[in-house]
Amino acid sequence: MPNHIIQPSELIINPDGSVFHLHLRPEQLADKIILVGDPGRVDMVAEQFDTRDFIVQSREFRTIGGTLGGHRIMCLSHGIGPDNIDIVITELDALANVDFSTREVRSDHRTLEMVRIGTSGALQPDIPAATPVIAERSIGFDGVLNYYAGRNSVCDLDFEQALCDHTGWNPLWARPYVVASDPGLVERIGRNDMMRGNTISAVGFYGPQGREVRLALANPDLNARLATFSHEGRRITNYEMESAPLEGMSLLMGHKAMTVCSIIANRVNHNANATYKNAVADLVATVLSRI
Protein backbone atom coordinates (compact mmCIF):
# COMPACT_ATOMS: atom_id res chain seq x y z
CA MET A 1 0.00 0.00 0.00
CA PRO A 2 2.26 2.86 -1.19
CA ASN A 3 1.58 6.32 0.33
CA HIS A 4 -0.20 4.70 3.27
CA ILE A 5 0.90 6.41 6.49
CA ILE A 6 0.73 4.35 9.69
CA GLN A 7 -0.30 6.40 12.71
CA PRO A 8 1.80 6.37 15.94
CA SER A 9 -1.04 4.72 17.87
CA GLU A 10 -1.09 1.78 15.41
CA LEU A 11 2.65 1.13 15.16
CA ILE A 12 4.64 2.29 18.17
CA ILE A 13 8.28 3.11 17.48
CA ASN A 14 10.56 3.39 20.50
CA PRO A 15 12.72 6.51 21.05
CA ASP A 16 15.81 4.59 19.88
CA GLY A 17 14.15 3.84 16.52
CA SER A 18 13.27 0.23 17.35
CA VAL A 19 9.89 -1.43 16.99
CA PHE A 20 7.77 -1.56 20.15
CA HIS A 21 7.90 -5.16 21.43
CA LEU A 22 10.88 -6.71 19.66
CA HIS A 23 13.16 -3.69 20.21
CA LEU A 24 14.80 -4.35 16.83
CA ARG A 25 15.82 -1.57 14.45
CA PRO A 26 15.29 -1.86 10.68
CA GLU A 27 19.01 -2.10 9.94
CA GLN A 28 19.26 -5.19 12.18
CA LEU A 29 16.68 -7.20 10.24
CA ALA A 30 17.89 -10.21 8.25
CA ASP A 31 15.91 -11.84 5.44
CA LYS A 32 16.44 -15.34 6.89
CA ILE A 33 14.89 -15.80 10.32
CA ILE A 34 14.78 -18.80 12.64
CA LEU A 35 11.88 -18.63 15.09
CA VAL A 36 11.81 -20.56 18.37
CA GLY A 37 9.48 -20.40 21.34
CA ASP A 38 11.97 -20.57 24.19
CA PRO A 39 14.28 -17.55 24.68
CA GLY A 40 16.88 -19.96 26.05
CA ARG A 41 16.92 -21.83 22.76
CA VAL A 42 18.06 -18.75 20.82
CA ASP A 43 21.62 -19.06 22.12
CA MET A 44 21.71 -22.75 21.23
CA VAL A 45 20.74 -21.91 17.65
CA ALA A 46 23.11 -18.94 17.38
CA GLU A 47 26.08 -21.03 18.59
CA GLN A 48 26.04 -22.50 15.08
CA PHE A 49 26.24 -19.11 13.33
CA ASP A 50 29.58 -18.16 11.79
CA THR A 51 29.36 -14.76 13.52
CA ARG A 52 27.13 -13.30 16.25
CA ASP A 53 26.79 -9.57 15.62
CA PHE A 54 24.12 -8.38 18.08
CA ILE A 55 21.87 -9.53 20.91
CA VAL A 56 18.57 -7.84 21.77
CA GLN A 57 16.37 -8.89 24.70
CA SER A 58 12.86 -7.56 25.42
CA ARG A 59 10.43 -9.58 27.54
CA GLU A 60 10.20 -13.07 26.00
CA PHE A 61 11.54 -11.77 22.67
CA ARG A 62 15.26 -12.51 22.43
CA THR A 63 17.12 -12.00 19.16
CA ILE A 64 20.64 -12.85 18.08
CA GLY A 65 21.74 -11.73 14.63
CA GLY A 66 24.79 -12.81 12.70
CA THR A 67 25.95 -14.63 9.58
CA LEU A 68 25.88 -18.19 8.34
CA GLY A 69 27.50 -19.36 5.12
CA GLY A 70 28.04 -15.78 4.00
CA HIS A 71 24.41 -14.76 4.53
CA ARG A 72 22.86 -12.63 7.26
CA ILE A 73 20.61 -14.60 9.59
CA MET A 74 18.86 -14.08 12.90
CA CYS A 75 17.19 -16.22 15.53
CA LEU A 76 14.24 -14.77 17.44
CA SER A 77 12.18 -16.23 20.29
CA HIS A 78 8.43 -15.61 20.12
CA GLY A 79 7.34 -17.09 23.44
CA ILE A 80 4.26 -19.26 23.79
CA GLY A 81 1.01 -18.92 21.89
CA PRO A 82 -0.65 -17.52 18.77
CA ASP A 83 -1.14 -14.04 20.23
CA ASN A 84 2.64 -13.64 20.39
CA ILE A 85 2.93 -14.65 16.74
CA ASP A 86 0.54 -11.82 15.84
CA ILE A 87 2.99 -9.41 17.51
CA VAL A 88 6.16 -10.94 16.07
CA ILE A 89 5.06 -11.23 12.44
CA THR A 90 3.45 -7.79 12.39
CA GLU A 91 6.57 -6.15 13.78
CA LEU A 92 8.98 -8.10 11.56
CA ASP A 93 6.92 -7.08 8.53
CA ALA A 94 6.95 -3.47 9.68
CA LEU A 95 10.73 -3.55 10.00
CA ALA A 96 10.90 -4.86 6.43
CA ASN A 97 8.20 -2.82 4.72
CA VAL A 98 7.59 0.42 6.62
CA ASP A 99 9.87 3.46 6.46
CA PHE A 100 10.26 4.28 10.16
CA SER A 101 11.29 7.88 9.42
CA THR A 102 8.12 8.73 7.48
CA ARG A 103 5.78 5.93 8.71
CA GLU A 104 4.99 5.25 5.05
CA VAL A 105 4.53 1.75 3.66
CA ARG A 106 7.34 1.12 1.18
CA SER A 107 6.42 0.54 -2.46
CA ASP A 108 9.19 -2.09 -2.90
CA HIS A 109 8.08 -5.12 -0.90
CA ARG A 110 10.75 -7.01 1.02
CA THR A 111 10.09 -10.73 1.48
CA LEU A 112 11.25 -12.54 4.60
CA GLU A 113 11.92 -16.28 4.97
CA MET A 114 10.89 -17.58 8.38
CA VAL A 115 11.34 -21.12 9.69
CA ARG A 116 9.91 -21.96 13.09
CA ILE A 117 11.56 -24.85 14.94
CA GLY A 118 9.39 -26.17 17.75
CA THR A 119 8.16 -29.11 19.75
CA SER A 120 4.85 -30.90 19.41
CA GLY A 121 2.60 -33.75 20.48
CA ALA A 122 1.52 -36.39 17.96
CA LEU A 123 -2.14 -37.30 17.41
CA GLN A 124 -1.52 -40.48 15.43
CA PRO A 125 -0.21 -43.70 17.02
CA ASP A 126 2.30 -44.36 14.23
CA ILE A 127 4.27 -41.11 14.72
CA PRO A 128 7.04 -41.87 17.24
CA ALA A 129 8.76 -39.37 19.49
CA ALA A 130 11.74 -37.55 17.93
CA THR A 131 10.09 -37.52 14.49
CA PRO A 132 10.46 -34.13 12.72
CA VAL A 133 7.06 -33.13 11.33
CA ILE A 134 6.64 -30.23 8.90
CA ALA A 135 3.33 -28.39 9.12
CA GLU A 136 2.60 -28.58 5.41
CA ARG A 137 -0.92 -27.49 6.38
CA SER A 138 -1.63 -25.66 9.63
CA ILE A 139 -5.04 -25.66 11.27
CA GLY A 140 -5.63 -22.62 13.45
CA PHE A 141 -7.92 -23.10 16.44
CA ASP A 142 -6.79 -19.69 17.75
CA GLY A 143 -8.89 -17.37 15.58
CA VAL A 144 -6.06 -14.86 14.98
CA LEU A 145 -6.36 -14.90 11.18
CA ASN A 146 -10.12 -14.33 11.38
CA TYR A 147 -9.46 -10.72 12.43
CA TYR A 148 -7.73 -9.86 9.12
CA ALA A 149 -9.25 -9.01 5.75
CA GLY A 150 -8.47 -11.50 3.00
CA ARG A 151 -8.53 -14.44 5.35
CA ASN A 152 -10.57 -16.62 2.99
CA SER A 153 -8.23 -15.94 0.08
CA VAL A 154 -5.34 -17.81 1.74
CA CYS A 155 -7.33 -20.59 3.44
CA ASP A 156 -8.48 -24.05 2.39
CA LEU A 157 -12.21 -23.51 2.96
CA ASP A 158 -13.24 -27.05 1.98
CA PHE A 159 -10.82 -28.51 4.54
CA GLU A 160 -12.23 -26.15 7.19
CA GLN A 161 -15.81 -27.12 6.54
CA ALA A 162 -15.04 -30.83 6.45
CA LEU A 163 -13.25 -30.51 9.80
CA CYS A 164 -16.15 -28.62 11.38
CA ASP A 165 -18.62 -31.22 10.10
CA HIS A 166 -16.54 -34.18 11.30
CA THR A 167 -15.92 -32.82 14.80
CA GLY A 168 -19.30 -31.20 15.38
CA TRP A 169 -17.42 -27.95 15.93
CA ASN A 170 -18.49 -26.12 19.09
CA PRO A 171 -20.00 -22.74 18.05
CA LEU A 172 -18.50 -21.12 21.16
CA TRP A 173 -15.01 -21.61 19.71
CA ALA A 174 -13.33 -19.49 17.04
CA ARG A 175 -13.86 -20.92 13.56
CA PRO A 176 -10.80 -22.92 12.51
CA TYR A 177 -8.73 -21.81 9.51
CA VAL A 178 -6.43 -23.93 7.37
CA VAL A 179 -3.36 -22.48 5.66
CA ALA A 180 -0.41 -23.89 3.72
CA SER A 181 3.26 -23.36 4.40
CA ASP A 182 5.54 -22.08 1.65
CA PRO A 183 6.13 -25.06 -0.70
CA GLY A 184 9.62 -23.94 -1.65
CA LEU A 185 10.73 -23.81 1.97
CA VAL A 186 9.11 -27.18 2.65
CA GLU A 187 11.10 -28.82 -0.15
CA ARG A 188 14.36 -27.10 0.76
CA ILE A 189 14.18 -27.84 4.49
CA GLY A 190 12.25 -31.13 4.46
CA ARG A 191 13.86 -32.81 1.46
CA ASN A 192 13.00 -36.52 1.63
CA ASP A 193 13.69 -37.19 5.30
CA MET A 194 11.02 -35.18 7.16
CA MET A 195 7.36 -36.08 7.56
CA ARG A 196 4.80 -33.72 5.96
CA GLY A 197 1.90 -33.22 8.31
CA ASN A 198 -1.25 -31.27 9.09
CA THR A 199 -0.65 -29.49 12.35
CA ILE A 200 -3.15 -27.95 14.75
CA SER A 201 -2.28 -24.64 16.40
CA ALA A 202 -4.19 -24.66 19.67
CA VAL A 203 -5.07 -21.54 21.63
CA GLY A 204 -3.76 -23.03 24.89
CA PHE A 205 -1.81 -25.96 26.32
CA TYR A 206 -4.24 -27.67 28.68
CA GLY A 207 -7.97 -27.66 27.94
CA PRO A 208 -7.57 -26.44 24.35
CA GLN A 209 -5.39 -29.49 23.65
CA GLY A 210 -7.67 -31.93 25.47
CA ARG A 211 -5.71 -32.07 28.74
CA GLU A 212 -7.87 -32.40 31.82
CA VAL A 213 -6.31 -31.41 35.14
CA ARG A 214 -8.95 -29.99 37.52
CA LEU A 215 -11.40 -28.50 35.03
CA ALA A 216 -13.65 -30.81 33.04
CA LEU A 217 -13.55 -30.46 29.26
CA ALA A 218 -16.52 -29.11 27.31
CA ASN A 219 -15.84 -31.59 24.49
CA PRO A 220 -13.81 -34.47 25.96
CA ASP A 221 -13.95 -36.53 22.76
CA LEU A 222 -12.49 -33.81 20.51
CA ASN A 223 -9.02 -35.39 20.21
CA ALA A 224 -10.54 -38.74 19.26
CA ARG A 225 -12.55 -37.04 16.53
CA LEU A 226 -9.50 -35.15 15.30
CA ALA A 227 -7.46 -38.35 15.14
CA THR A 228 -10.05 -40.00 12.86
CA PHE A 229 -10.46 -37.01 10.53
CA SER A 230 -9.23 -37.14 6.93
CA HIS A 231 -9.76 -34.75 4.04
CA GLU A 232 -8.52 -35.70 0.57
CA GLY A 233 -6.05 -38.08 2.19
CA ARG A 234 -4.82 -35.52 4.70
CA ARG A 235 -5.01 -36.60 8.33
CA ILE A 236 -4.22 -34.47 11.36
CA THR A 237 -0.78 -35.36 12.66
CA ASN A 238 0.10 -33.20 15.65
CA TYR A 239 -0.64 -30.33 18.05
CA GLU A 240 1.34 -27.18 18.77
CA MET A 241 0.44 -23.50 19.28
CA GLU A 242 2.01 -21.20 16.68
CA SER A 243 2.28 -22.56 13.13
CA ALA A 244 -1.12 -21.45 11.78
CA PRO A 245 -0.89 -17.73 12.61
CA LEU A 246 2.73 -17.72 11.41
CA GLU A 247 1.87 -19.22 8.05
CA GLY A 248 -1.46 -17.43 7.63
CA MET A 249 -0.16 -13.95 8.39
CA SER A 250 2.93 -14.57 6.26
CA LEU A 251 0.72 -15.50 3.31
CA LEU A 252 -1.35 -12.33 3.72
CA MET A 253 1.79 -10.18 4.02
CA GLY A 254 3.73 -11.76 1.18
CA HIS A 255 6.37 -13.61 3.21
CA LYS A 256 7.55 -17.23 3.15
CA ALA A 257 7.11 -19.31 6.29
CA MET A 258 6.99 -22.86 7.56
CA THR A 259 7.11 -24.75 10.85
CA VAL A 260 8.88 -27.97 11.67
CA CYS A 261 8.45 -29.60 15.07
CA SER A 262 10.18 -32.43 16.85
CA ILE A 263 7.63 -34.77 18.37
CA ILE A 264 8.30 -34.94 22.11
CA ALA A 265 5.23 -36.99 23.09
CA ASN A 266 2.54 -39.12 21.49
CA ARG A 267 -0.87 -38.14 22.86
CA VAL A 268 -2.48 -41.40 21.69
CA ASN A 269 -0.12 -44.08 22.99
CA HIS A 270 1.22 -41.86 25.82
CA ASN A 271 4.91 -42.29 24.95
CA ALA A 272 7.32 -39.40 25.52
CA ASN A 273 10.92 -38.58 24.59
CA ALA A 274 12.78 -37.81 27.82
CA THR A 275 15.83 -36.64 25.83
CA TYR A 276 13.84 -34.42 23.48
CA LYS A 277 16.39 -31.59 23.79
CA ASN A 278 18.92 -33.71 21.90
CA ALA A 279 16.38 -34.29 19.11
CA VAL A 280 15.65 -30.55 18.95
CA ALA A 281 19.38 -29.76 18.74
CA ASP A 282 19.76 -32.23 15.86
CA LEU A 283 16.76 -30.66 14.10
CA VAL A 284 18.24 -27.18 14.50
CA ALA A 285 21.52 -28.32 12.94
CA THR A 286 19.66 -29.85 10.00
CA VAL A 287 17.54 -26.77 9.37
CA LEU A 288 20.55 -24.43 9.52
CA SER A 289 22.41 -26.61 7.03
CA ARG A 290 19.51 -26.26 4.56
CA ILE A 291 18.24 -22.73 5.04
CSV table of N, CA, C and O in Angstrom, one decimal, residues 9-69:
chain,number,residue,atom,x,y,z
A,9,SER,N,-0.3,5.6,17.0
A,9,SER,CA,-1.0,4.7,17.9
A,9,SER,C,-1.1,3.3,17.3
A,9,SER,O,-1.4,2.4,18.1
A,10,GLU,N,-0.9,3.1,16.0
A,10,GLU,CA,-1.1,1.8,15.4
A,10,GLU,C,0.2,1.0,15.3
A,10,GLU,O,0.2,-0.2,15.4
A,11,LEU,N,1.3,1.7,15.2
A,11,LEU,CA,2.6,1.1,15.2
A,11,LEU,C,3.5,2.0,16.0
A,11,LEU,O,3.9,3.1,15.6
A,12,ILE,N,3.8,1.5,17.2
A,12,ILE,CA,4.6,2.3,18.2
A,12,ILE,C,6.1,2.1,17.9
A,12,ILE,O,6.6,0.9,17.8
A,13,ILE,N,6.8,3.2,17.7
A,13,ILE,CA,8.3,3.1,17.5
A,13,ILE,C,9.0,3.7,18.7
A,13,ILE,O,8.6,4.8,19.1
A,14,ASN,N,9.9,3.0,19.3
A,14,ASN,CA,10.6,3.4,20.5
A,14,ASN,C,11.5,4.6,20.2
A,14,ASN,O,11.9,4.8,19.1
A,15,PRO,N,11.9,5.3,21.3
A,15,PRO,CA,12.7,6.5,21.0
A,15,PRO,C,14.1,6.2,20.4
A,15,PRO,O,14.6,7.1,19.7
A,16,ASP,N,14.5,5.0,20.5
A,16,ASP,CA,15.8,4.6,19.9
A,16,ASP,C,15.6,4.1,18.4
A,16,ASP,O,16.6,3.6,17.8
A,17,GLY,N,14.4,4.2,17.9
A,17,GLY,CA,14.2,3.8,16.5
A,17,GLY,C,13.8,2.4,16.3
A,17,GLY,O,13.8,1.9,15.2
A,18,SER,N,13.6,1.7,17.4
A,18,SER,CA,13.3,0.2,17.4
A,18,SER,C,11.8,0.0,17.4
A,18,SER,O,11.0,0.9,17.9
A,19,VAL,N,11.3,-1.1,17.0
A,19,VAL,CA,9.9,-1.4,17.0
A,19,VAL,C,9.5,-1.8,18.4
A,19,VAL,O,10.3,-2.4,19.2
A,20,PHE,N,8.2,-1.6,18.8
A,20,PHE,CA,7.8,-1.6,20.2
A,20,PHE,C,8.1,-2.8,21.0
A,20,PHE,O,8.8,-2.7,22.0
A,21,HIS,N,7.7,-4.0,20.6
A,21,HIS,CA,7.9,-5.2,21.4
A,21,HIS,C,9.3,-5.8,21.2
A,21,HIS,O,9.9,-6.2,22.2
A,22,LEU,N,9.7,-6.0,20.0
A,22,LEU,CA,10.9,-6.7,19.7
A,22,LEU,C,12.1,-5.9,20.0
A,22,LEU,O,13.2,-6.5,20.1
A,23,HIS,N,12.0,-4.6,20.0
A,23,HIS,CA,13.2,-3.7,20.2
A,23,HIS,C,14.3,-3.9,19.2
A,23,HIS,O,15.4,-3.6,19.4
A,24,LEU,N,13.9,-4.3,18.0
A,24,LEU,CA,14.8,-4.3,16.8
A,24,LEU,C,14.7,-3.1,16.0
A,24,LEU,O,13.6,-2.5,15.8
A,25,ARG,N,15.8,-2.7,15.4
A,25,ARG,CA,15.8,-1.6,14.4
A,25,ARG,C,15.9,-2.1,13.0
A,25,ARG,O,16.3,-3.2,12.8
A,26,PRO,N,15.3,-1.4,12.1
A,26,PRO,CA,15.3,-1.9,10.7
A,26,PRO,C,16.6,-2.4,10.1
A,26,PRO,O,16.7,-3.4,9.4
A,27,GLU,N,17.7,-1.7,10.5
A,27,GLU,CA,19.0,-2.1,9.9
A,27,GLU,C,19.5,-3.4,10.5
A,27,GLU,O,20.4,-4.0,10.0
A,28,GLN,N,18.9,-3.9,11.6
A,28,GLN,CA,19.3,-5.2,12.2
A,28,GLN,C,18.5,-6.4,11.5
A,28,GLN,O,19.0,-7.5,11.7
A,29,LEU,N,17.5,-6.1,10.8
A,29,LEU,CA,16.7,-7.2,10.2
A,29,LEU,C,17.4,-8.0,9.2
A,29,LEU,O,18.0,-7.4,8.2
A,30,ALA,N,17.4,-9.3,9.3
A,30,ALA,CA,17.9,-10.2,8.2
A,30,ALA,C,16.7,-10.8,7.5
A,30,ALA,O,15.6,-10.9,8.0
A,31,ASP,N,17.0,-11.2,6.2
A,31,ASP,CA,15.9,-11.8,5.4
A,31,ASP,C,15.6,-13.3,5.8
A,31,ASP,O,14.5,-13.8,5.6
A,32,LYS,N,16.6,-14.0,6.4
A,32,LYS,CA,16.4,-15.3,6.9
A,32,LYS,C,16.3,-15.3,8.4
A,32,LYS,O,17.2,-14.8,9.1
A,33,ILE,N,15.2,-15.9,8.9
A,33,ILE,CA,14.9,-15.8,10.3
A,33,ILE,C,14.5,-17.2,10.8
A,33,ILE,O,13.6,-17.8,10.3
A,34,ILE,N,15.2,-17.6,11.9
A,34,ILE,CA,14.8,-18.8,12.6
A,34,ILE,C,13.9,-18.4,13.8
A,34,ILE,O,14.3,-17.5,14.6
A,35,LEU,N,12.8,-19.0,14.0
A,35,LEU,CA,11.9,-18.6,15.1
A,35,LEU,C,11.8,-19.8,16.0
A,35,LEU,O,11.7,-21.0,15.6
A,36,VAL,N,11.9,-19.5,17.3
A,36,VAL,CA,11.8,-20.6,18.4
A,36,VAL,C,10.9,-20.0,19.5
A,36,VAL,O,10.8,-18.8,19.7
A,37,GLY,N,10.3,-20.9,20.3
A,37,GLY,CA,9.5,-20.4,21.3
A,37,GLY,C,10.3,-20.0,22.6
A,37,GLY,O,10.0,-18.9,23.2
A,38,ASP,N,11.2,-20.8,22.9
A,38,ASP,CA,12.0,-20.6,24.2
A,38,ASP,C,13.1,-19.6,24.0
A,38,ASP,O,14.0,-19.8,23.2
A,39,PRO,N,13.1,-18.5,24.8
A,39,PRO,CA,14.3,-17.5,24.7
A,39,PRO,C,15.6,-18.2,24.9
A,39,PRO,O,16.6,-17.8,24.3
A,40,GLY,N,15.6,-19.3,25.8
A,40,GLY,CA,16.9,-20.0,26.1
A,40,GLY,C,17.4,-20.7,24.9
A,40,GLY,O,18.6,-21.1,24.8
A,41,ARG,N,16.5,-21.1,23.9
A,41,ARG,CA,16.9,-21.8,22.8
A,41,ARG,C,17.6,-21.0,21.7
A,41,ARG,O,18.3,-21.5,20.8
A,42,VAL,N,17.4,-19.6,21.8
A,42,VAL,CA,18.1,-18.7,20.8
A,42,VAL,C,19.6,-18.9,20.8
A,42,VAL,O,20.2,-19.0,19.8
A,43,ASP,N,20.2,-18.9,22.0
A,43,ASP,CA,21.6,-19.1,22.1
A,43,ASP,C,22.1,-20.4,21.6
A,43,ASP,O,23.2,-20.5,20.9
A,44,MET,N,21.3,-21.4,21.8
A,44,MET,CA,21.7,-22.7,21.2
A,44,MET,C,21.7,-22.7,19.7
A,44,MET,O,22.6,-23.3,19.1
A,45,VAL,N,20.8,-22.0,19.1
A,45,VAL,CA,20.7,-21.9,17.6
A,45,VAL,C,21.9,-21.0,17.2
A,45,VAL,O,22.7,-21.4,16.2
A,46,ALA,N,22.1,-19.9,17.8
A,46,ALA,CA,23.1,-18.9,17.4
A,46,ALA,C,24.5,-19.4,17.6
A,46,ALA,O,25.5,-18.9,16.9
A,47,GLU,N,24.7,-20.4,18.4
A,47,GLU,CA,26.1,-21.0,18.6
A,47,GLU,C,26.6,-21.6,17.3
A,47,GLU,O,27.8,-21.7,17.1
A,48,GLN,N,25.7,-21.9,16.4
A,48,GLN,CA,26.0,-22.5,15.1
A,48,GLN,C,26.2,-21.5,14.0
A,48,GLN,O,26.6,-21.8,12.9
A,49,PHE,N,26.0,-20.2,14.3
A,49,PHE,CA,26.2,-19.1,13.3
A,49,PHE,C,27.7,-19.0,13.2
A,49,PHE,O,28.5,-19.2,14.1
A,50,ASP,N,28.2,-18.5,12.0
A,50,ASP,CA,29.6,-18.2,11.8
A,50,ASP,C,30.0,-16.9,12.6
A,50,ASP,O,31.1,-16.9,13.1
A,51,THR,N,29.1,-15.9,12.7
A,51,THR,CA,29.4,-14.8,13.5
A,51,THR,C,28.1,-14.4,14.3
A,51,THR,O,27.0,-14.8,13.8
A,52,ARG,N,28.3,-13.8,15.5
A,52,ARG,CA,27.1,-13.3,16.2
A,52,ARG,C,27.4,-11.8,16.4
A,52,ARG,O,28.3,-11.4,17.1
A,53,ASP,N,26.5,-11.0,15.7
A,53,ASP,CA,26.8,-9.6,15.6
A,53,ASP,C,26.0,-8.7,16.6
A,53,ASP,O,26.4,-7.6,16.9
A,54,PHE,N,24.9,-9.2,17.1
A,54,PHE,CA,24.1,-8.4,18.1
A,54,PHE,C,23.2,-9.3,18.8
A,54,PHE,O,22.8,-10.3,18.4
A,55,ILE,N,22.9,-8.8,20.1
A,55,ILE,CA,21.9,-9.5,20.9
A,55,ILE,C,20.9,-8.5,21.4
A,55,ILE,O,21.3,-7.4,21.9
A,56,VAL,N,19.6,-8.7,21.3
A,56,VAL,CA,18.6,-7.8,21.8
A,56,VAL,C,17.6,-8.7,22.6
A,56,VAL,O,17.1,-9.7,22.1
A,57,GLN,N,17.3,-8.2,23.8
A,57,GLN,CA,16.4,-8.9,24.7
A,57,GLN,C,15.3,-7.9,25.1
A,57,GLN,O,15.5,-6.8,25.6
A,58,SER,N,14.0,-8.3,25.0
A,58,SER,CA,12.9,-7.6,25.4
A,58,SER,C,11.7,-8.5,25.8
A,58,SER,O,11.2,-9.2,24.9
A,59,ARG,N,11.4,-8.6,27.1
A,59,ARG,CA,10.4,-9.6,27.5
A,59,ARG,C,10.8,-11.0,27.1
A,59,ARG,O,12.0,-11.4,27.2
A,60,GLU,N,9.9,-11.7,26.5
A,60,GLU,CA,10.2,-13.1,26.0
A,60,GLU,C,10.8,-13.1,24.6
A,60,GLU,O,11.2,-14.1,24.1
A,61,PHE,N,11.0,-11.9,24.0
A,61,PHE,CA,11.5,-11.8,22.7
A,61,PHE,C,13.1,-11.5,22.7
A,61,PHE,O,13.5,-10.4,23.1
A,62,ARG,N,13.8,-12.6,22.4
A,62,ARG,CA,15.3,-12.5,22.4
A,62,ARG,C,15.7,-12.7,21.0
A,62,ARG,O,15.3,-13.7,20.3
A,63,THR,N,16.6,-11.9,20.5
A,63,THR,CA,17.1,-12.0,19.2
A,63,THR,C,18.6,-12.0,19.1
A,63,THR,O,19.3,-11.2,19.8
A,64,ILE,N,19.2,-12.9,18.4
A,64,ILE,CA,20.6,-12.8,18.1
A,64,ILE,C,20.8,-12.8,16.6
A,64,ILE,O,20.2,-13.7,15.9
A,65,GLY,N,21.5,-11.9,16.1
A,65,GLY,CA,21.7,-11.7,14.6
A,65,GLY,C,23.2,-12.0,14.3
A,65,GLY,O,24.1,-11.7,15.1
A,66,GLY,N,23.4,-12.5,13.1
A,66,GLY,CA,24.8,-12.8,12.7
A,66,GLY,C,24.8,-13.2,11.3
A,66,GLY,O,24.0,-12.8,10.4
A,67,THR,N,25.8,-14.1,10.9
A,67,THR,CA,25.9,-14.6,9.6
A,67,THR,C,26.1,-16.1,9.6
A,67,THR,O,26.6,-16.7,10.6
A,68,LEU,N,25.7,-16.8,8.5
A,68,LEU,CA,25.9,-18.2,8.3
A,68,LEU,C,26.1,-18.5,6.9
A,68,LEU,O,25.2,-18.1,6.0
A,69,GLY,N,27.2,-19.1,6.5
A,69,GLY,CA,27.5,-19.4,5.1
A,69,GLY,C,27.5,-18.1,4.2
A,69,GLY,O,27.1,-18.2,3.1
